[in-house]
């Protein structure tokens, strides 16, 4: 799994966020990775927090790791994105340039405001019910649908809805290395609707890969989370490989 470093403006585009969506709201970025969303939100006076399982392992050094890893993987990224023009990045070098700058911003902010970056893992986030007005979730759920099973998706969506008072927005809906929508999407939406969490699919003016220009919006206002279920084993493969540290060729 990759730790990426998208920007505040990229989040605005991915999640079709308006000033009104953000003003006076408490916002959670889950998973935050090395994104600079929270850093820029802070400069704009928005009350935002990021949570990610990597913050338990790497905090101060995560931004640097992501900078090194992204540059190291240039050849792999060239192969993976061949024929996949993004609406956001001119080319792979532009992606590396942007992620490097965003990871630096993240690194400065996590050092200056450590309480804004919480170590935690889906599907059991370390927050009370309804802790945030708006929860944003980019490039984990659905995106890693080839490595994270449907039980993980169900439990993760329910936990995101549990901590959200109003809405959860998720992007993308496409499994990253297949180009097709996550196969269990409609089934999960029906189950959530049955639990009082209606949802809608909304087109956005952002594509990471062609065809992945939709987000899912969960409406949580009428949902009351049941008492937390007993912890279930969830089969996940969410390991991050730092290839630049392993010394493996960047194309492998
Ligand atoms: C591709 S990055 C996305 C980061 C950020 N949202 C962005 O778009 O730049 C995926 C992130 O998910 C985190 N992650 C993986 N499994 C997780 C879990 N179960 N709970 C919380 N974070 C997790 C990884 O540590 C990694 O930082």
PDB file of C-alpha atoms and ligand atoms in Angstrom:
ATOM      1  CA  UNK A   1       0.000   0.000   0.000  1.00  0.00           C
ATOM      2  CA  UNK A   2       1.134   3.474  -0.865  1.00  0.00           C
ATOM      3  CA  UNK A   3       1.158   6.439   1.506  1.00  0.00           C
ATOM      4  CA  UNK A   4       0.239   9.427  -0.628  1.00  0.00           C
ATOM      5  CA  UNK A   5       0.302  13.169  -0.040  1.00  0.00           C
ATOM      6  CA  UNK A   6      -2.552  15.001  -1.705  1.00  0.00           C
ATOM      7  CA  UNK A   7      -3.271  18.671  -1.112  1.00  0.00           C
ATOM      8  CA  UNK A   8      -6.126  20.732   0.304  1.00  0.00           C
ATOM      9  CA  UNK A   9      -7.063  21.942  -3.196  1.00  0.00           C
ATOM     10  CA  UNK A  10      -7.055  18.353  -4.450  1.00  0.00           C
ATOM     11  CA  UNK A  11      -9.373  17.350  -1.598  1.00  0.00           C
ATOM     12  CA  UNK A  12     -11.663  20.243  -2.498  1.00  0.00           C
ATOM     13  CA  UNK A  13     -11.891  18.934  -6.061  1.00  0.00           C
ATOM     14  CA  UNK A  14     -12.169  15.225  -5.145  1.00  0.00           C
ATOM     15  CA  UNK A  15     -14.928  15.834  -2.625  1.00  0.00           C
ATOM     16  CA  UNK A  16     -16.612  18.776  -4.393  1.00  0.00           C
ATOM     17  CA  UNK A  17     -16.120  20.821  -1.214  1.00  0.00           C
ATOM     18  CA  UNK A  18     -17.464  24.362  -1.066  1.00  0.00           C
ATOM     19  CA  UNK A  19     -16.512  27.018   1.486  1.00  0.00           C
ATOM     20  CA  UNK A  20     -19.917  26.407   3.056  1.00  0.00           C
ATOM     21  CA  UNK A  21     -19.186  22.682   3.462  1.00  0.00           C
ATOM     22  CA  UNK A  22     -16.115  23.562   5.533  1.00  0.00           C
ATOM     23  CA  UNK A  23     -16.950  26.781   7.380  1.00  0.00           C
ATOM     24  CA  UNK A  24     -17.484  26.228  11.079  1.00  0.00           C
ATOM     25  CA  UNK A  25     -17.293  22.454  10.671  1.00  0.00           C
ATOM     26  CA  UNK A  26     -15.154  19.940  12.498  1.00  0.00           C
ATOM     27  CA  UNK A  27     -13.612  17.770   9.782  1.00  0.00           C
ATOM     28  CA  UNK A  28     -11.848  14.393   9.884  1.00  0.00           C
ATOM     29  CA  UNK A  29      -9.426  13.236   7.175  1.00  0.00           C
ATOM     30  CA  UNK A  30      -9.329   9.419   7.342  1.00  0.00           C
ATOM     31  CA  UNK A  31      -6.837   8.164   6.283  1.00  0.00           C
ATOM     32  CA  UNK A  32      -4.689  11.295   6.259  1.00  0.00           C
ATOM     33  CA  UNK A  33      -1.446   9.687   5.032  1.00  0.00           C
ATOM     34  CA  UNK A  34       1.008  12.528   4.334  1.00  0.00           C
ATOM     35  CA  UNK A  35      -1.699  14.746   2.823  1.00  0.00           C
ATOM     36  CA  UNK A  36      -1.487  18.485   3.519  1.00  0.00           C
ATOM     37  CA  UNK A  37      -5.263  18.869   3.848  1.00  0.00           C
ATOM     38  CA  UNK A  38      -5.154  19.399   7.624  1.00  0.00           C
ATOM     39  CA  UNK A  39      -2.165  21.763   7.415  1.00  0.00           C
ATOM     40  CA  UNK A  40      -3.852  24.064   4.906  1.00  0.00           C
ATOM     41  CA  UNK A  41      -7.224  23.727   6.655  1.00  0.00           C
ATOM     42  CA  UNK A  42      -5.527  24.949   9.847  1.00  0.00           C
ATOM     43  CA  UNK A  43      -4.146  28.017   8.069  1.00  0.00           C
ATOM     44  CA  UNK A  44      -7.685  28.761   6.899  1.00  0.00           C
ATOM     45  CA  UNK A  45      -9.131  28.468  10.385  1.00  0.00           C
ATOM     46  CA  UNK A  46     -10.883  25.146   9.722  1.00  0.00           C
ATOM     47  CA  UNK A  47     -11.008  22.700  12.621  1.00  0.00           C
ATOM     48  CA  UNK A  48      -9.571  19.582  10.947  1.00  0.00           C
ATOM     49  CA  UNK A  49      -7.936  16.408  12.261  1.00  0.00           C
ATOM     50  CA  UNK A  50      -6.250  13.516  10.427  1.00  0.00           C
ATOM     51  CA  UNK A  51      -6.129   9.893  11.513  1.00  0.00           C
ATOM     52  CA  UNK A  52      -3.958   7.162   9.975  1.00  0.00           C
ATOM     53  CA  UNK A  53      -2.510   3.878  11.143  1.00  0.00           C
ATOM     54  CA  UNK A  54       0.956   4.995  10.000  1.00  0.00           C
ATOM     55  CA  UNK A  55       0.997   7.756  12.620  1.00  0.00           C
ATOM     56  CA  UNK A  56       1.528   5.004  15.183  1.00  0.00           C
ATOM     57  CA  UNK A  57       4.703   3.806  13.428  1.00  0.00           C
ATOM     58  CA  UNK A  58       6.051   6.969  11.834  1.00  0.00           C
ATOM     59  CA  UNK A  59       5.171  10.473  12.848  1.00  0.00           C
ATOM     60  CA  UNK A  60       7.957  13.015  12.359  1.00  0.00           C
ATOM     61  CA  UNK A  61       9.586  10.969   9.615  1.00  0.00           C
ATOM     62  CA  UNK A  62       6.460  10.035   7.607  1.00  0.00           C
ATOM     63  CA  UNK A  63       6.623  13.082   5.319  1.00  0.00           C
ATOM     64  CA  UNK A  64      10.271  12.385   4.544  1.00  0.00           C
ATOM     65  CA  UNK A  65       9.583   8.689   3.900  1.00  0.00           C
ATOM     66  CA  UNK A  66       6.810   9.603   1.472  1.00  0.00           C
ATOM     67  CA  UNK A  67       9.018  12.135  -0.330  1.00  0.00           C
ATOM     68  CA  UNK A  68      11.787   9.547  -0.775  1.00  0.00           C
ATOM     69  CA  UNK A  69       9.420   6.712  -1.679  1.00  0.00           C
ATOM     70  CA  UNK A  70       7.509   8.743  -4.279  1.00  0.00           C
ATOM     71  CA  UNK A  71      10.705   9.829  -6.032  1.00  0.00           C
ATOM     72  CA  UNK A  72      12.115   6.269  -5.800  1.00  0.00           C
ATOM     73  CA  UNK A  73       9.006   4.828  -7.444  1.00  0.00           C
ATOM     74  CA  UNK A  74       9.120   7.109 -10.478  1.00  0.00           C
ATOM     75  CA  UNK A  75       9.564   4.244 -12.971  1.00  0.00           C
ATOM     76  CA  UNK A  76       6.757   2.224 -11.373  1.00  0.00           C
ATOM     77  CA  UNK A  77       4.460   5.247 -11.425  1.00  0.00           C
ATOM     78  CA  UNK A  78       5.303   5.847 -15.096  1.00  0.00           C
ATOM     79  CA  UNK A  79       4.257   2.247 -15.879  1.00  0.00           C
ATOM     80  CA  UNK A  80       1.136   2.361 -13.711  1.00  0.00           C
ATOM     81  CA  UNK A  81      -0.117   5.640 -15.080  1.00  0.00           C
ATOM     82  CA  UNK A  82       0.791   5.039 -18.756  1.00  0.00           C
ATOM     83  CA  UNK A  83      -2.227   5.975 -20.838  1.00  0.00           C
ATOM     84  CA  UNK A  84      -3.966   7.224 -17.689  1.00  0.00           C
ATOM     85  CA  UNK A  85      -3.900  10.990 -17.900  1.00  0.00           C
ATOM     86  CA  UNK A  86      -5.145  12.506 -14.666  1.00  0.00           C
ATOM     87  CA  UNK A  87      -7.188  15.671 -14.477  1.00  0.00           C
ATOM     88  CA  UNK A  88      -4.889  16.918 -11.714  1.00  0.00           C
ATOM     89  CA  UNK A  89      -1.301  16.027 -12.638  1.00  0.00           C
ATOM     90  CA  UNK A  90       0.372  16.988 -15.919  1.00  0.00           C
ATOM     91  CA  UNK A  91       2.597  13.879 -15.721  1.00  0.00           C
ATOM     92  CA  UNK A  92       4.436  11.679 -13.222  1.00  0.00           C
ATOM     93  CA  UNK A  93       7.072  14.332 -12.535  1.00  0.00           C
ATOM     94  CA  UNK A  94       4.334  16.805 -11.720  1.00  0.00           C
ATOM     95  CA  UNK A  95       2.787  14.240  -9.342  1.00  0.00           C
ATOM     96  CA  UNK A  96       6.171  13.723  -7.641  1.00  0.00           C
ATOM     97  CA  UNK A  97       6.687  17.494  -7.394  1.00  0.00           C
ATOM     98  CA  UNK A  98       3.238  18.051  -5.869  1.00  0.00           C
ATOM     99  CA  UNK A  99       3.407  15.125  -3.424  1.00  0.00           C
ATOM    100  CA  UNK A 100       6.898  16.198  -2.324  1.00  0.00           C
ATOM    101  CA  UNK A 101       5.678  19.727  -1.577  1.00  0.00           C
ATOM    102  CA  UNK A 102       2.548  18.426   0.182  1.00  0.00           C
ATOM    103  CA  UNK A 103       4.545  15.907   2.252  1.00  0.00           C
ATOM    104  CA  UNK A 104       6.850  18.765   3.384  1.00  0.00           C
ATOM    105  CA  UNK A 105       3.846  20.814   4.415  1.00  0.00           C
ATOM    106  CA  UNK A 106       2.469  17.780   6.301  1.00  0.00           C
ATOM    107  CA  UNK A 107       5.857  17.275   8.005  1.00  0.00           C
ATOM    108  CA  UNK A 108       5.979  20.856   9.249  1.00  0.00           C
ATOM    109  CA  UNK A 109       2.388  20.744  10.478  1.00  0.00           C
ATOM    110  CA  UNK A 110       2.619  17.411  12.325  1.00  0.00           C
ATOM    111  CA  UNK A 111       5.703  18.825  14.119  1.00  0.00           C
ATOM    112  CA  UNK A 112       3.950  22.108  14.949  1.00  0.00           C
ATOM    113  CA  UNK A 113       0.481  20.715  15.774  1.00  0.00           C
ATOM    114  CA  UNK A 114       0.928  17.039  16.746  1.00  0.00           C
ATOM    115  CA  UNK A 115      -2.499  16.844  18.392  1.00  0.00           C
ATOM    116  CA  UNK A 116      -4.087  17.286  14.930  1.00  0.00           C
ATOM    117  CA  UNK A 117      -2.663  13.907  13.809  1.00  0.00           C
ATOM    118  CA  UNK A 118      -4.094  10.888  15.600  1.00  0.00           C
ATOM    119  CA  UNK A 119      -2.791   7.333  15.326  1.00  0.00           C
ATOM    120  CA  UNK A 120      -5.709   5.010  14.684  1.00  0.00           C
ATOM    121  CA  UNK A 121      -7.046   2.318  12.400  1.00  0.00           C
ATOM    122  CA  UNK A 122     -10.246   1.563  10.641  1.00  0.00           C
ATOM    123  CA  UNK A 123     -12.557  -0.098  11.392  1.00  0.00           C
ATOM    124  CA  UNK A 124     -12.126   1.014  15.011  1.00  0.00           C
ATOM    125  CA  UNK A 125     -11.364   4.700  15.085  1.00  0.00           C
ATOM    126  CA  UNK A 126     -10.337   6.184  18.428  1.00  0.00           C
ATOM    127  CA  UNK A 127     -13.132   8.805  18.472  1.00  0.00           C
ATOM    128  CA  UNK A 128     -16.497   9.039  20.198  1.00  0.00           C
ATOM    129  CA  UNK A 129     -19.722   8.814  18.168  1.00  0.00           C
ATOM    130  CA  UNK A 130     -20.579  12.014  16.229  1.00  0.00           C
ATOM    131  CA  UNK A 131     -17.173  13.600  16.906  1.00  0.00           C
ATOM    132  CA  UNK A 132     -17.002  15.284  13.475  1.00  0.00           C
ATOM    133  CA  UNK A 133     -19.463  17.123  11.245  1.00  0.00           C
ATOM    134  CA  UNK A 134     -17.823  15.920   8.061  1.00  0.00           C
ATOM    135  CA  UNK A 135     -15.556  12.923   7.408  1.00  0.00           C
ATOM    136  CA  UNK A 136     -13.449  12.725   4.228  1.00  0.00           C
ATOM    137  CA  UNK A 137     -11.938   9.429   3.120  1.00  0.00           C
ATOM    138  CA  UNK A 138      -9.649   9.365   0.117  1.00  0.00           C
ATOM    139  CA  UNK A 139      -7.858   6.477  -1.598  1.00  0.00           C
ATOM    140  CA  UNK A 140      -8.322   3.616   0.838  1.00  0.00           C
ATOM    141  CA  UNK A 141     -11.935   2.371   0.914  1.00  0.00           C
ATOM    142  CA  UNK A 142     -12.983   0.901  -2.493  1.00  0.00           C
ATOM    143  CA  UNK A 143      -9.624   1.964  -3.939  1.00  0.00           C
ATOM    144  CA  UNK A 144      -7.838  -0.970  -2.270  1.00  0.00           C
ATOM    145  CA  UNK A 145     -10.779  -3.288  -2.923  1.00  0.00           C
ATOM    146  CA  UNK A 146      -8.373  -5.867  -4.306  1.00  0.00           C
ATOM    147  CA  UNK A 147      -6.589  -6.165  -0.934  1.00  0.00           C
ATOM    148  CA  UNK A 148      -9.189  -5.254   1.694  1.00  0.00           C
ATOM    149  CA  UNK A 149     -12.137  -7.623   1.878  1.00  0.00           C
ATOM    150  CA  UNK A 150     -15.844  -6.762   1.902  1.00  0.00           C
ATOM    151  CA  UNK A 151     -16.160  -7.339   5.645  1.00  0.00           C
ATOM    152  CA  UNK A 152     -13.481  -4.690   6.175  1.00  0.00           C
ATOM    153  CA  UNK A 153     -15.362  -2.312   3.865  1.00  0.00           C
ATOM    154  CA  UNK A 154     -18.645  -2.864   5.728  1.00  0.00           C
ATOM    155  CA  UNK A 155     -17.061  -2.361   9.149  1.00  0.00           C
ATOM    156  CA  UNK A 156     -15.009   0.644   7.976  1.00  0.00           C
ATOM    157  CA  UNK A 157     -18.011   2.417   6.426  1.00  0.00           C
ATOM    158  CA  UNK A 158     -20.037   1.875   9.597  1.00  0.00           C
ATOM    159  CA  UNK A 159     -17.240   3.233  11.755  1.00  0.00           C
ATOM    160  CA  UNK A 160     -16.804   6.312   9.549  1.00  0.00           C
ATOM    161  CA  UNK A 161     -20.587   6.890   9.771  1.00  0.00           C
ATOM    162  CA  UNK A 162     -20.446   6.408  13.544  1.00  0.00           C
ATOM    163  CA  UNK A 163     -17.988   9.276  14.050  1.00  0.00           C
ATOM    164  CA  UNK A 164     -19.744  11.579  11.518  1.00  0.00           C
ATOM    165  CA  UNK A 165     -22.637  13.771  12.623  1.00  0.00           C
ATOM    166  CA  UNK A 166     -23.669  14.852   9.120  1.00  0.00           C
ATOM    167  CA  UNK A 167     -21.773  13.319   6.201  1.00  0.00           C
ATOM    168  CA  UNK A 168     -19.036  10.977   5.070  1.00  0.00           C
ATOM    169  CA  UNK A 169     -17.576  11.577   1.599  1.00  0.00           C
ATOM    170  CA  UNK A 170     -15.476   8.854  -0.029  1.00  0.00           C
ATOM    171  CA  UNK A 171     -13.347   8.939  -3.184  1.00  0.00           C
ATOM    172  CA  UNK A 172     -12.752   7.072  -5.487  1.00  0.00           C
ATOM    173  CA  UNK A 173     -15.276   4.290  -6.089  1.00  0.00           C
ATOM    174  CA  UNK A 174     -12.938   2.472  -8.484  1.00  0.00           C
ATOM    175  CA  UNK A 175     -10.432  -0.250  -7.525  1.00  0.00           C
ATOM    176  CA  UNK A 176      -7.149   1.400  -8.481  1.00  0.00           C
ATOM    177  CA  UNK A 177      -5.476  -1.288 -10.557  1.00  0.00           C
ATOM    178  CA  UNK A 178      -8.604  -2.557 -12.320  1.00  0.00           C
ATOM    179  CA  UNK A 179     -10.314   0.642 -13.454  1.00  0.00           C
ATOM    180  CA  UNK A 180     -13.711  -0.820 -12.459  1.00  0.00           C
ATOM    181  CA  UNK A 181     -16.076   0.184  -9.694  1.00  0.00           C
ATOM    182  CA  UNK A 182     -15.724  -1.697  -6.417  1.00  0.00           C
ATOM    183  CA  UNK A 183     -17.944  -4.767  -7.014  1.00  0.00           C
ATOM    184  CA  UNK A 184     -19.653  -4.754  -3.618  1.00  0.00           C
ATOM    185  CA  UNK A 185     -20.582  -1.059  -3.751  1.00  0.00           C
ATOM    186  CA  UNK A 186     -24.334  -1.392  -4.370  1.00  0.00           C
ATOM    187  CA  UNK A 187     -24.682  -4.243  -1.870  1.00  0.00           C
ATOM    188  CA  UNK A 188     -22.986  -2.167   0.821  1.00  0.00           C
ATOM    189  CA  UNK A 189     -25.103   0.892  -0.009  1.00  0.00           C
ATOM    190  CA  UNK A 190     -28.273  -1.172   0.422  1.00  0.00           C
ATOM    191  CA  UNK A 191     -27.080  -2.508   3.759  1.00  0.00           C
ATOM    192  CA  UNK A 192     -26.217   0.992   4.961  1.00  0.00           C
ATOM    193  CA  UNK A 193     -29.591   2.328   3.816  1.00  0.00           C
ATOM    194  CA  UNK A 194     -31.229  -0.447   5.875  1.00  0.00           C
ATOM    195  CA  UNK A 195     -29.319   0.853   8.910  1.00  0.00           C
ATOM    196  CA  UNK A 196     -30.520   4.436   8.423  1.00  0.00           C
ATOM    197  CA  UNK A 197     -27.550   5.658   6.356  1.00  0.00           C
ATOM    198  CA  UNK A 198     -28.791   6.632   2.893  1.00  0.00           C
ATOM    199  CA  UNK A 199     -26.155   7.486   0.303  1.00  0.00           C
ATOM    200  CA  UNK A 200     -25.730   9.011  -3.120  1.00  0.00           C
ATOM    201  CA  UNK A 201     -23.118   8.752  -5.835  1.00  0.00           C
ATOM    202  CA  UNK A 202     -22.053  12.180  -7.057  1.00  0.00           C
ATOM    203  CA  UNK A 203     -19.933  13.158 -10.049  1.00  0.00           C
ATOM    204  CA  UNK A 204     -16.967  15.407  -9.228  1.00  0.00           C
ATOM    205  CA  UNK A 205     -14.656  17.536 -11.357  1.00  0.00           C
ATOM    206  CA  UNK A 206     -11.584  15.425 -10.549  1.00  0.00           C
ATOM    207  CA  UNK A 207     -10.123  12.236 -11.978  1.00  0.00           C
ATOM    208  CA  UNK A 208      -7.043  10.455 -10.716  1.00  0.00           C
ATOM    209  CA  UNK A 209      -7.487   7.806 -13.384  1.00  0.00           C
ATOM    210  CA  UNK A 210      -9.934   7.996 -16.283  1.00  0.00           C
ATOM    211  CA  UNK A 211     -13.450   7.094 -15.182  1.00  0.00           C
ATOM    212  CA  UNK A 212     -12.906   7.524 -11.429  1.00  0.00           C
ATOM    213  CA  UNK A 213     -14.730  10.832 -11.198  1.00  0.00           C
ATOM    214  CA  UNK A 214     -17.385   9.885  -8.631  1.00  0.00           C
ATOM    215  CA  UNK A 215     -17.597  10.115  -4.863  1.00  0.00           C
ATOM    216  CA  UNK A 216     -19.969   8.409  -2.445  1.00  0.00           C
ATOM    217  CA  UNK A 217     -21.767  10.602   0.097  1.00  0.00           C
ATOM    218  CA  UNK A 218     -23.214   8.939   3.207  1.00  0.00           C
ATOM    219  CA  UNK A 219     -25.897  10.943   5.037  1.00  0.00           C
ATOM    220  CA  UNK A 220     -25.450  10.243   8.710  1.00  0.00           C
ATOM    221  CA  UNK A 221     -27.773  12.799  10.336  1.00  0.00           C
ATOM    222  CA  UNK A 222     -30.482  10.260  11.152  1.00  0.00           C
ATOM    223  CA  UNK A 223     -28.161   7.438  12.052  1.00  0.00           C
ATOM    224  CA  UNK A 224     -27.573   6.435  15.647  1.00  0.00           C
ATOM    225  CA  UNK A 225     -24.720   3.994  15.969  1.00  0.00           C
ATOM    226  CA  UNK A 226     -25.522   0.898  18.004  1.00  0.00           C
ATOM    227  CA  UNK A 227     -23.246   0.045  20.887  1.00  0.00           C
ATOM    228  CA  UNK A 228     -19.912  -1.049  19.493  1.00  0.00           C
ATOM    229  CA  UNK A 229     -19.961  -4.685  18.460  1.00  0.00           C
ATOM    230  CA  UNK A 230     -17.475  -7.059  19.977  1.00  0.00           C
ATOM    231  CA  UNK A 231     -14.223  -6.760  18.052  1.00  0.00           C
ATOM    232  CA  UNK A 232     -14.251  -9.054  15.044  1.00  0.00           C
ATOM    233  CA  UNK A 233     -11.220 -10.292  13.201  1.00  0.00           C
ATOM    234  CA  UNK A 234     -11.101  -8.431   9.914  1.00  0.00           C
ATOM    235  CA  UNK A 235      -8.945  -9.775   7.113  1.00  0.00           C
ATOM    236  CA  UNK A 236      -6.887  -6.889   5.835  1.00  0.00           C
ATOM    237  CA  UNK A 237      -3.710  -6.487   3.897  1.00  0.00           C
ATOM    238  CA  UNK A 238      -2.809  -2.911   4.538  1.00  0.00           C
ATOM    239  CA  UNK A 239       0.951  -3.198   4.850  1.00  0.00           C
ATOM    240  CA  UNK A 240       2.997  -0.322   3.514  1.00  0.00           C
ATOM    241  CA  UNK A 241       6.221  -1.341   1.747  1.00  0.00           C
ATOM    242  CA  UNK A 242       8.945   1.273   1.828  1.00  0.00           C
ATOM    243  CA  UNK A 243      10.771   0.053  -1.255  1.00  0.00           C
ATOM    244  CA  UNK A 244      13.442   2.721  -1.114  1.00  0.00           C
ATOM    245  CA  UNK A 245      14.506   1.255   2.229  1.00  0.00           C
ATOM    246  CA  UNK A 246      14.462  -2.324   0.928  1.00  0.00           C
ATOM    247  CA  UNK A 247      16.722  -1.415  -1.968  1.00  0.00           C
ATOM    248  CA  UNK A 248      14.479  -3.229  -4.470  1.00  0.00           C
ATOM    249  CA  UNK A 249      14.419  -1.905  -8.035  1.00  0.00           C
ATOM    250  CA  UNK A 250      11.813   0.863  -8.365  1.00  0.00           C
ATOM    251  CA  UNK A 251      10.029  -0.920 -11.214  1.00  0.00           C
ATOM    252  CA  UNK A 252       9.323  -4.121  -9.250  1.00  0.00           C
TER     253      UNK A 252
HETATM  254  C1  LIG B   1      -3.062   6.028  -0.515  1.00  0.00           C
HETATM  255  S1  LIG B   1      -2.931   6.692   1.123  1.00  0.00           S
HETATM  256  C2  LIG B   1      -4.144   7.976   1.092  1.00  0.00           C
HETATM  257  C3  LIG B   1      -3.719   9.164   1.939  1.00  0.00           C
HETATM  258  C4  LIG B   1      -4.506  10.471   1.689  1.00  0.00           C
HETATM  259  N1  LIG B   1      -5.917  10.306   1.927  1.00  0.00           N
HETATM  260  C5  LIG B   1      -4.291  10.975   0.282  1.00  0.00           C
HETATM  261  O1  LIG B   1      -5.176  10.869  -0.558  1.00  0.00           O
HETATM  262  O2  LIG B   1      -3.172  11.456  -0.008  1.00  0.00           O
HETATM  263  C6  LIG B   1      -3.667   5.385   2.062  1.00  0.00           C
HETATM  264  C7  LIG B   1      -3.433   5.523   3.571  1.00  0.00           C
HETATM  265  O3  LIG B   1      -4.285   4.604   4.260  1.00  0.00           O
HETATM  266  C8  LIG B   1      -3.634   4.284   5.488  1.00  0.00           C
HETATM  267  N2  LIG B   1      -4.313   3.087   6.021  1.00  0.00           N
HETATM  268  C9  LIG B   1      -4.274   1.832   5.536  1.00  0.00           C
HETATM  269  N3  LIG B   1      -5.073   1.022   6.251  1.00  0.00           N
HETATM  270  C10 LIG B   1      -5.629   1.786   7.222  1.00  0.00           C
HETATM  271  C11 LIG B   1      -6.551   1.511   8.281  1.00  0.00           C
HETATM  272  N4  LIG B   1      -7.063   0.293   8.455  1.00  0.00           N
HETATM  273  N5  LIG B   1      -6.899   2.529   9.083  1.00  0.00           N
HETATM  274  C12 LIG B   1      -6.395   3.782   8.916  1.00  0.00           C
HETATM  275  N6  LIG B   1      -5.519   4.094   7.927  1.00  0.00           N
HETATM  276  C13 LIG B   1      -5.135   3.103   7.095  1.00  0.00           C
HETATM  277  C14 LIG B   1      -2.198   4.088   5.068  1.00  0.00           C
HETATM  278  O4  LIG B   1      -1.334   4.179   6.178  1.00  0.00           O
HETATM  279  C15 LIG B   1      -2.015   5.219   4.053  1.00  0.00           C
HETATM  280  O5  LIG B   1      -1.490   6.371   4.665  1.00  0.00           O
END
